[in-house]
CSV table of C-alpha atoms in Angstrom, one decimal:
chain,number,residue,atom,x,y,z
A,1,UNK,CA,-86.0,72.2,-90.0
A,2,UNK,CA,-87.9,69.1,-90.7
A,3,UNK,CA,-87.2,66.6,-87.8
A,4,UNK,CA,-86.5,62.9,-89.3
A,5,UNK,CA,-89.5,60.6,-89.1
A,6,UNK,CA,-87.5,57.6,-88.8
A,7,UNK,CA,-84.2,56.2,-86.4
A,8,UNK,CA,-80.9,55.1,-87.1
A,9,UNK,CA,-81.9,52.1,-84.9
A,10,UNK,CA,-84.9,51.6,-86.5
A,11,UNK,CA,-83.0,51.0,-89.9
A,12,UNK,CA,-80.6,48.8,-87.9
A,13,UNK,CA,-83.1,46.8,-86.8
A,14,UNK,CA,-84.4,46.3,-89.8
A,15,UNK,CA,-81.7,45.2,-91.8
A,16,UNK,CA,-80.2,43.1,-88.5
A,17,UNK,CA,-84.2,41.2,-89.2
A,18,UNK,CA,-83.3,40.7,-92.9
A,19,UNK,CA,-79.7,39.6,-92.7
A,20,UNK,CA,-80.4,37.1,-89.8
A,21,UNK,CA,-83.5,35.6,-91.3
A,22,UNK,CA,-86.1,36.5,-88.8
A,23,UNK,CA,-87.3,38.4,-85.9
A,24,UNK,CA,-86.4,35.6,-83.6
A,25,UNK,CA,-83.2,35.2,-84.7
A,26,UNK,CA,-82.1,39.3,-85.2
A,27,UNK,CA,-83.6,39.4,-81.7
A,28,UNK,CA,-81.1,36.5,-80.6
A,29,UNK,CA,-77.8,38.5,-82.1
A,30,UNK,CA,-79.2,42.2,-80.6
A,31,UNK,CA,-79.8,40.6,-77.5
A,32,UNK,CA,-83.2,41.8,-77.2
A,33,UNK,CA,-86.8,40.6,-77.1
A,34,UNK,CA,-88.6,39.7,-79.8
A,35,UNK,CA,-91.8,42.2,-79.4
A,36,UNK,CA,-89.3,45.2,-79.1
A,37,UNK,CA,-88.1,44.4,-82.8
A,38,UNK,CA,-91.7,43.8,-83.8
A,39,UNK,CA,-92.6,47.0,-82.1
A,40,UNK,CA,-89.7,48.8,-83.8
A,41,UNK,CA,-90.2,47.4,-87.3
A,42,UNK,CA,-94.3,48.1,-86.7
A,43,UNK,CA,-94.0,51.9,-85.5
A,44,UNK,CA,-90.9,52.6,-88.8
A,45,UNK,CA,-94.1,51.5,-91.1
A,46,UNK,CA,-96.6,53.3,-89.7
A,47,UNK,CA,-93.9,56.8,-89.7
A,48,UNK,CA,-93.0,56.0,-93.0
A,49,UNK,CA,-96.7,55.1,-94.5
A,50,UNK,CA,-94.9,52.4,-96.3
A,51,UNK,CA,-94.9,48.5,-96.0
A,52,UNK,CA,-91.4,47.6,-95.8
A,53,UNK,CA,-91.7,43.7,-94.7
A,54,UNK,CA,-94.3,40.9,-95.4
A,55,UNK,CA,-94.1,37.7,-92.7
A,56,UNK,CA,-94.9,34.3,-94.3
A,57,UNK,CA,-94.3,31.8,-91.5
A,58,UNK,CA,-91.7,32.1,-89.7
A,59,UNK,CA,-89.7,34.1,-92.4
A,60,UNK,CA,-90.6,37.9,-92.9
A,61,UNK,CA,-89.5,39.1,-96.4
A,62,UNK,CA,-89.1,42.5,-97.8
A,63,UNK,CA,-91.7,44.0,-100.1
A,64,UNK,CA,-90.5,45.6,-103.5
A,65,UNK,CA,-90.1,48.8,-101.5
A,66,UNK,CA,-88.7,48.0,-98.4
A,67,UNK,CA,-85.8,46.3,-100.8
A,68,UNK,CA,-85.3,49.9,-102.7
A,69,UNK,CA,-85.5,51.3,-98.6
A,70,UNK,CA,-83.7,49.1,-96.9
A,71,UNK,CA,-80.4,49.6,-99.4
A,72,UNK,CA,-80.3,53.1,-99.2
A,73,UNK,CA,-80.7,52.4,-95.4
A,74,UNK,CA,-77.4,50.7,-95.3
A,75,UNK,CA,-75.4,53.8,-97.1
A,76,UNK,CA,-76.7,55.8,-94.3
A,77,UNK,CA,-76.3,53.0,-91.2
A,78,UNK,CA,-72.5,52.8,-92.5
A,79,UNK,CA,-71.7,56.1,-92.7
A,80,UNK,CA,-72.7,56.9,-89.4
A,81,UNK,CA,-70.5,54.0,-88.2
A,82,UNK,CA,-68.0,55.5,-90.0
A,83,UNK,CA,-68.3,58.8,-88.5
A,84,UNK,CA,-68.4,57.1,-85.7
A,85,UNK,CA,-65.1,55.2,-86.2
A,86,UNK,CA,-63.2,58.5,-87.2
A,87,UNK,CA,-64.3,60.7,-84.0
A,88,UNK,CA,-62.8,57.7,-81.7
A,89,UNK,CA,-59.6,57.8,-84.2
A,90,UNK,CA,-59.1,61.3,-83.8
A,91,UNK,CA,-60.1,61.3,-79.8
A,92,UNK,CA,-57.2,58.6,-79.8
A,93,UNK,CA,-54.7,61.0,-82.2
A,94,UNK,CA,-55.2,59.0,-84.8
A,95,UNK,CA,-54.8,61.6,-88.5
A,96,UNK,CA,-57.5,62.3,-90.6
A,97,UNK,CA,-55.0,63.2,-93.2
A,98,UNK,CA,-51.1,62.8,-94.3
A,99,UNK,CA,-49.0,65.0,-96.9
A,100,UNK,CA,-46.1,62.6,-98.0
A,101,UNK,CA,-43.2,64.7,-99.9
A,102,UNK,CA,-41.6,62.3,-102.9
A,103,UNK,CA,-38.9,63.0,-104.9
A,104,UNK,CA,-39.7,62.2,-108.2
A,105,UNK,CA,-37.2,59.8,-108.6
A,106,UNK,CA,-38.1,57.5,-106.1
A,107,UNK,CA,-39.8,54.6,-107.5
A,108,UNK,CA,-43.6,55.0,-107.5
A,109,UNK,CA,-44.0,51.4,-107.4
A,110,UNK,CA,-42.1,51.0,-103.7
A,111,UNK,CA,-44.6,53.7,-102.7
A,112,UNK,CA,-47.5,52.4,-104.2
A,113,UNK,CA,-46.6,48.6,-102.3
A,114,UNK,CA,-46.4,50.3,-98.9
A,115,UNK,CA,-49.4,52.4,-99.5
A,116,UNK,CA,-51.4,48.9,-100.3
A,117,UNK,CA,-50.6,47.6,-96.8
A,118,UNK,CA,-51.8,50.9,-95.2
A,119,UNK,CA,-54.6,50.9,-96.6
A,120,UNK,CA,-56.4,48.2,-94.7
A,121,UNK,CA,-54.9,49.9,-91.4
A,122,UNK,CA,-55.5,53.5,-92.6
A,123,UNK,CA,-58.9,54.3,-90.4
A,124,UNK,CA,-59.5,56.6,-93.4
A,125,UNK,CA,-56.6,58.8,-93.3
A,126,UNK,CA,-56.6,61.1,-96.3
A,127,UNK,CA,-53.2,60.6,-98.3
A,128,UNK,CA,-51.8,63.5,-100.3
A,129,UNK,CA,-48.5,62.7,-102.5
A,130,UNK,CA,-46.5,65.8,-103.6
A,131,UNK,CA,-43.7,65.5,-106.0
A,132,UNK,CA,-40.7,67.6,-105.2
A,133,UNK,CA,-37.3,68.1,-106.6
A,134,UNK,CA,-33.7,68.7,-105.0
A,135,UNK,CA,-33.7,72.0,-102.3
A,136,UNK,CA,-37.9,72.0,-103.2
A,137,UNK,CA,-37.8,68.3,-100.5
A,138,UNK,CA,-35.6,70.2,-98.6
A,139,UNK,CA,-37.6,73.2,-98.2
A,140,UNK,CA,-40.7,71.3,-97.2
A,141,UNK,CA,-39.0,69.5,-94.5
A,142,UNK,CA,-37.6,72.8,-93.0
A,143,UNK,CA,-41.3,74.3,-93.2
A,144,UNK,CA,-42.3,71.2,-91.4
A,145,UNK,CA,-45.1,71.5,-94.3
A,146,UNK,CA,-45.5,67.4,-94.7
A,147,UNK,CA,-45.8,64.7,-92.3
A,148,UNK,CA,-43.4,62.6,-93.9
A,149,UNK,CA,-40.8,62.9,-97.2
A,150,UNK,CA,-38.5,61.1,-99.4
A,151,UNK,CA,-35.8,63.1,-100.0
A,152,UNK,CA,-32.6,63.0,-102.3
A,153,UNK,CA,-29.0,62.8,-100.3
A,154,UNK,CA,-28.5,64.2,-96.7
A,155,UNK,CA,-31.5,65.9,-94.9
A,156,UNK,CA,-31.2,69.9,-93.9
A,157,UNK,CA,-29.2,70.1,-90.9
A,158,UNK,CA,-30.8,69.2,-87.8
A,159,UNK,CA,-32.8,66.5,-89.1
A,160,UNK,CA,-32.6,62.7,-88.9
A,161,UNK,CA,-33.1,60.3,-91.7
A,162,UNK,CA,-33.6,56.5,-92.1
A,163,UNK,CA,-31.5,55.2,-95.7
A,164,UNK,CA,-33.7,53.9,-98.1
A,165,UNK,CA,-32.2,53.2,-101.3
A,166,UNK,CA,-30.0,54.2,-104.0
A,167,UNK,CA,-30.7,55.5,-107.5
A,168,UNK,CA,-28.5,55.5,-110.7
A,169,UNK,CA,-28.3,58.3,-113.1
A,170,UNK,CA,-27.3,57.3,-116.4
A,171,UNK,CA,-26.8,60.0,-119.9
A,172,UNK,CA,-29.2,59.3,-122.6
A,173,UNK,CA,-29.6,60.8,-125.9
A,174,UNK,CA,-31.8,59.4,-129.0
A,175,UNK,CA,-30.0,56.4,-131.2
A,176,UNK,CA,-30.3,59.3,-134.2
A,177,UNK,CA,-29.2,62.2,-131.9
A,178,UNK,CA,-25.4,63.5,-133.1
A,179,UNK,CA,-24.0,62.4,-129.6
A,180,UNK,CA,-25.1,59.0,-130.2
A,181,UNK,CA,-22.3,58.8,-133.2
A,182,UNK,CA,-19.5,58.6,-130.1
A,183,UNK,CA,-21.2,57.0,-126.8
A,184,UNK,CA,-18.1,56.5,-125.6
A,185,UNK,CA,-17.4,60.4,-124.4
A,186,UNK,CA,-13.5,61.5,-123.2
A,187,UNK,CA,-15.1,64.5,-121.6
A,188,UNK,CA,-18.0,66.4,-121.3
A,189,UNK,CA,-17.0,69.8,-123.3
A,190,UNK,CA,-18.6,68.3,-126.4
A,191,UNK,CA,-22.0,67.9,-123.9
A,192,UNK,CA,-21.7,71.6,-123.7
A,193,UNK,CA,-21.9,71.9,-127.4
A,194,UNK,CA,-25.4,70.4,-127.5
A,195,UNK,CA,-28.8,71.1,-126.0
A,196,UNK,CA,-29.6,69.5,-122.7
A,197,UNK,CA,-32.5,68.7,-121.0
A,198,UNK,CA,-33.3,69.0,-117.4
A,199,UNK,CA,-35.5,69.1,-114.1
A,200,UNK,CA,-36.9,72.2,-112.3
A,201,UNK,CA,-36.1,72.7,-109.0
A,202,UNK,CA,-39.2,72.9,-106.7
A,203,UNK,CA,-38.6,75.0,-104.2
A,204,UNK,CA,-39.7,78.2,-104.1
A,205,UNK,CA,-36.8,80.1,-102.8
A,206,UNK,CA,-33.3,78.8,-103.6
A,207,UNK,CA,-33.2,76.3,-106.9
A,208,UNK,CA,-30.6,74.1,-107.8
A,209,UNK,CA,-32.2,72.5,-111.1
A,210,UNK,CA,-31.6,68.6,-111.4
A,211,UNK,CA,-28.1,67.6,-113.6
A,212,UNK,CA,-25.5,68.5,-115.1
A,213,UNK,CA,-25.5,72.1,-115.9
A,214,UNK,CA,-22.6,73.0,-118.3
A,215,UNK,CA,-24.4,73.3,-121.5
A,216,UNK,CA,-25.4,77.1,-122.7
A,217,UNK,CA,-28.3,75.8,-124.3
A,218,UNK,CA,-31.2,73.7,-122.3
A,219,UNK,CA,-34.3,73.4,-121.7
A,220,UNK,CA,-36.1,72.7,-118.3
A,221,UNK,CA,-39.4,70.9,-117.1
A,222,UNK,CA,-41.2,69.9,-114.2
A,223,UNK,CA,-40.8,65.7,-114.9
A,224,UNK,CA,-38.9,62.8,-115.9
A,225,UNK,CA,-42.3,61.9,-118.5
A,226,UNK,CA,-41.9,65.0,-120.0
A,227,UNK,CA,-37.5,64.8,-120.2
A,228,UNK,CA,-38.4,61.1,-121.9
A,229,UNK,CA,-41.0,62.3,-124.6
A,230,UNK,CA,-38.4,65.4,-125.6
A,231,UNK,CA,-35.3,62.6,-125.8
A,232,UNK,CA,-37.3,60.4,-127.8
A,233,UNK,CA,-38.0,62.6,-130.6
A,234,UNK,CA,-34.2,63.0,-130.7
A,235,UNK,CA,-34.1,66.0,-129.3
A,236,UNK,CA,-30.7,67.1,-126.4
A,237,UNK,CA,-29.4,64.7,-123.4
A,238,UNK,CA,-30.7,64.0,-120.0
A,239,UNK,CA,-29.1,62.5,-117.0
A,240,UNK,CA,-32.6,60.0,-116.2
A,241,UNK,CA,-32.6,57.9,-113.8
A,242,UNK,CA,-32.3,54.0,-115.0
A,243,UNK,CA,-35.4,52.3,-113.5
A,244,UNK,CA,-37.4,54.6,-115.4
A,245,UNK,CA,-36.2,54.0,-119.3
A,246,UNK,CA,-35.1,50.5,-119.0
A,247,UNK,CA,-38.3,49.9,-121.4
A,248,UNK,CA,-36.8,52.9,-123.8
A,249,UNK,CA,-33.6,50.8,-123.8
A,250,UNK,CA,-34.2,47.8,-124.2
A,251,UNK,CA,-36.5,48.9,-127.5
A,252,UNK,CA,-33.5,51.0,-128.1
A,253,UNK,CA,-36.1,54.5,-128.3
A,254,UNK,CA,-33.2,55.5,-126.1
A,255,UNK,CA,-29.3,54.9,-126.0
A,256,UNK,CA,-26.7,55.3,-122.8
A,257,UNK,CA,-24.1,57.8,-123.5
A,258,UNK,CA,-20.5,56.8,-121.4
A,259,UNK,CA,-18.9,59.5,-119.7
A,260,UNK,CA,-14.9,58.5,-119.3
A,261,UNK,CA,-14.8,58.2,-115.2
A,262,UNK,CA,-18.8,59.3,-114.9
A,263,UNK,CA,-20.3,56.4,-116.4
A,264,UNK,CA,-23.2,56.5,-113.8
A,265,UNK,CA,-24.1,58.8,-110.8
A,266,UNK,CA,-25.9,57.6,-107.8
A,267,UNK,CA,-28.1,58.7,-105.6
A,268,UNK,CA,-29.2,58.1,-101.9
A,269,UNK,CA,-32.5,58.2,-101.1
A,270,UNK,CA,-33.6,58.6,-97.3
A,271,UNK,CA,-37.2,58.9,-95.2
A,272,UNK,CA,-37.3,62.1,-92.9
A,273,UNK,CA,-40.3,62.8,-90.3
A,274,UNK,CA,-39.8,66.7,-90.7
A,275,UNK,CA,-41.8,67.2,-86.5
A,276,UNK,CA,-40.9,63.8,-85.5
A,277,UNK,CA,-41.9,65.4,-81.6
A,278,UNK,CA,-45.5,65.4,-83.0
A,279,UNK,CA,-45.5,62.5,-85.2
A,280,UNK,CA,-49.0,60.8,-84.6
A,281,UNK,CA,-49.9,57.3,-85.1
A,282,UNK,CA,-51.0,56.8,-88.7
A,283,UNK,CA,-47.6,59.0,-89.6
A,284,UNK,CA,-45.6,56.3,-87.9
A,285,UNK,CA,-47.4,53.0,-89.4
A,286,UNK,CA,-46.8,54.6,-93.1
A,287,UNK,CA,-43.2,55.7,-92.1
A,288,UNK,CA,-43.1,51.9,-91.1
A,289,UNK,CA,-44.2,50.2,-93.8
A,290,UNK,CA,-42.2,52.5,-96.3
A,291,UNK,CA,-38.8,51.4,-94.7
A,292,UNK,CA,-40.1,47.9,-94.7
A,293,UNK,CA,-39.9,47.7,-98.2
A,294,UNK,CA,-36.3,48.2,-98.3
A,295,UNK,CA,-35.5,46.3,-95.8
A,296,UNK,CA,-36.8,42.7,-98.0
A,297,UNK,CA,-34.6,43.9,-100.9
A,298,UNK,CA,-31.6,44.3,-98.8
């Protein structure tokens, strides 16, 4: 192997000349003497065969190649620092990487805000989002499979869970599909009559598919995106939950279907730390800043 011809510290040297305007002054904010840097600067040339900086007076400027040099320098200089940064992190326990469980129907957007103010604290850490659904949450939190997850009502047994927020379920159809002639439903045997659409279960074990689950004909997918594309070409009913059609309503794409005494169901969404006994730092700043965006709505 080809040892390197040149130093990190070289490099830094360089660009510490460059961004502080001088020799004198990068020797001031190093805290070293002025010859050193000369000396450093000097010998990187000579290894290199390449004339990276031209001195007129006082001010020593880069030559056409020591610009193209000196930027790919920085690339390098930073990514050592940052290899740097992420040994100390994970000397002090500090997670490369984080697998956050979300069921699908908590709002992206709530997620989304508390990953934004992570990210300036994150060191780094990898985030990886999986979607679940129902007993598939469940199943990952028994498995201790994900550092932290959103899950829909009570946690499995054993397990603790901080309240986030609640969800409503409303029945949709298309304005053109046959249910839409009586929104106002006594019961739900004529739902039974009619194709329904709903969520798959993602667990791979026991499956409880998402809804109501009466009709002999339906048909299931993995989303609410796909649910809303199938309702809006007027095809079967959907329990969806409201924050994500209010845009299909108010266009009226989509229509609410009233259930007598089940106009709406809701759903409680909670925050579990599946090994909370090993729960490192950067697990417990994003399990903090996620509950802190309920608590302003509240």
């Amino acid at each position: 192997m080809d040892r390197a011809k040149s130093t990190l510290e070289q490099w830094r040297i360089l660009q510490a000349v460059i961004d502080y305007g001088g020799y004198a002054q990068a020797a001031e904010q190093l805290n070293k003497s002025q010859s050193s840097l000369n000396h450093a600067v000097g010998k990187l040339q000579q290894q290199l065969g390449v004339s990276l900086l031209e001195v007129h007076g006082r001010k020593a400027e880069l030559t056409p190649s020591g610009e193209v040099l000196l930027r790919h320098s920085r690339h390098i200089t930073q990514s050592v620092h940052n290899l740097e940064n992420l040994a100390s992190n994970l000397q002090q326990g500090w997670e490369p990487t984080l697998t956050l469980a979300r069921e699908i129907i908590y709002p992206m957007d709530n997620l989304i805000n508390a990953l934004d103010c992570f990210l300036p604290q994150s060191r780094g850490t990898r985030i990886t989002i999986l979607d679940s659904v129902i007993t598939g949450t469940q199943e990952l939190i028994k498995e201790k499979s994900v550092d932290l997850a959103i899950c829909d009502g009570a946690p499995p047994k054993g397990y603790l869970a901080e309240p986030l927020c609640d969800i409503f379920f409303i029945l949709v159809c298309h304005p053109q599909h046959p249910l839409a002639a009586t929104p106002f439903l006594e019961d739900d045997k004529v739902l039974a009559e009619h194709l329904q659409i709903v969520i798959k279960d993602t667990a791979r074990h026991e499956t409880a598919d998402l809804g109501w689950l009466k009709a002999e004909q339906r048909w299931t997918v993995s989303n609410f995106h796909e649910a809303i594309n199938i309702l809006k070409k007027g095809i079967g009913f959907c329990w969806i939950p409201s924050h994500l059609i209010e845009t299909e309503l108010a266009q009226a794409e989509l229509i609410q279907l009233n259930l007598s005494g089940n106009s709406q169901r809701k759903v409680m969404l909670s925050l579990v730390v599946p090994n909370r006994e090993q729960q490192g730092p950067a697990s417990k700043l994003l399990e903090s800043l996620i509950i802190k965006q309920h608590l302003s709505l509240r």
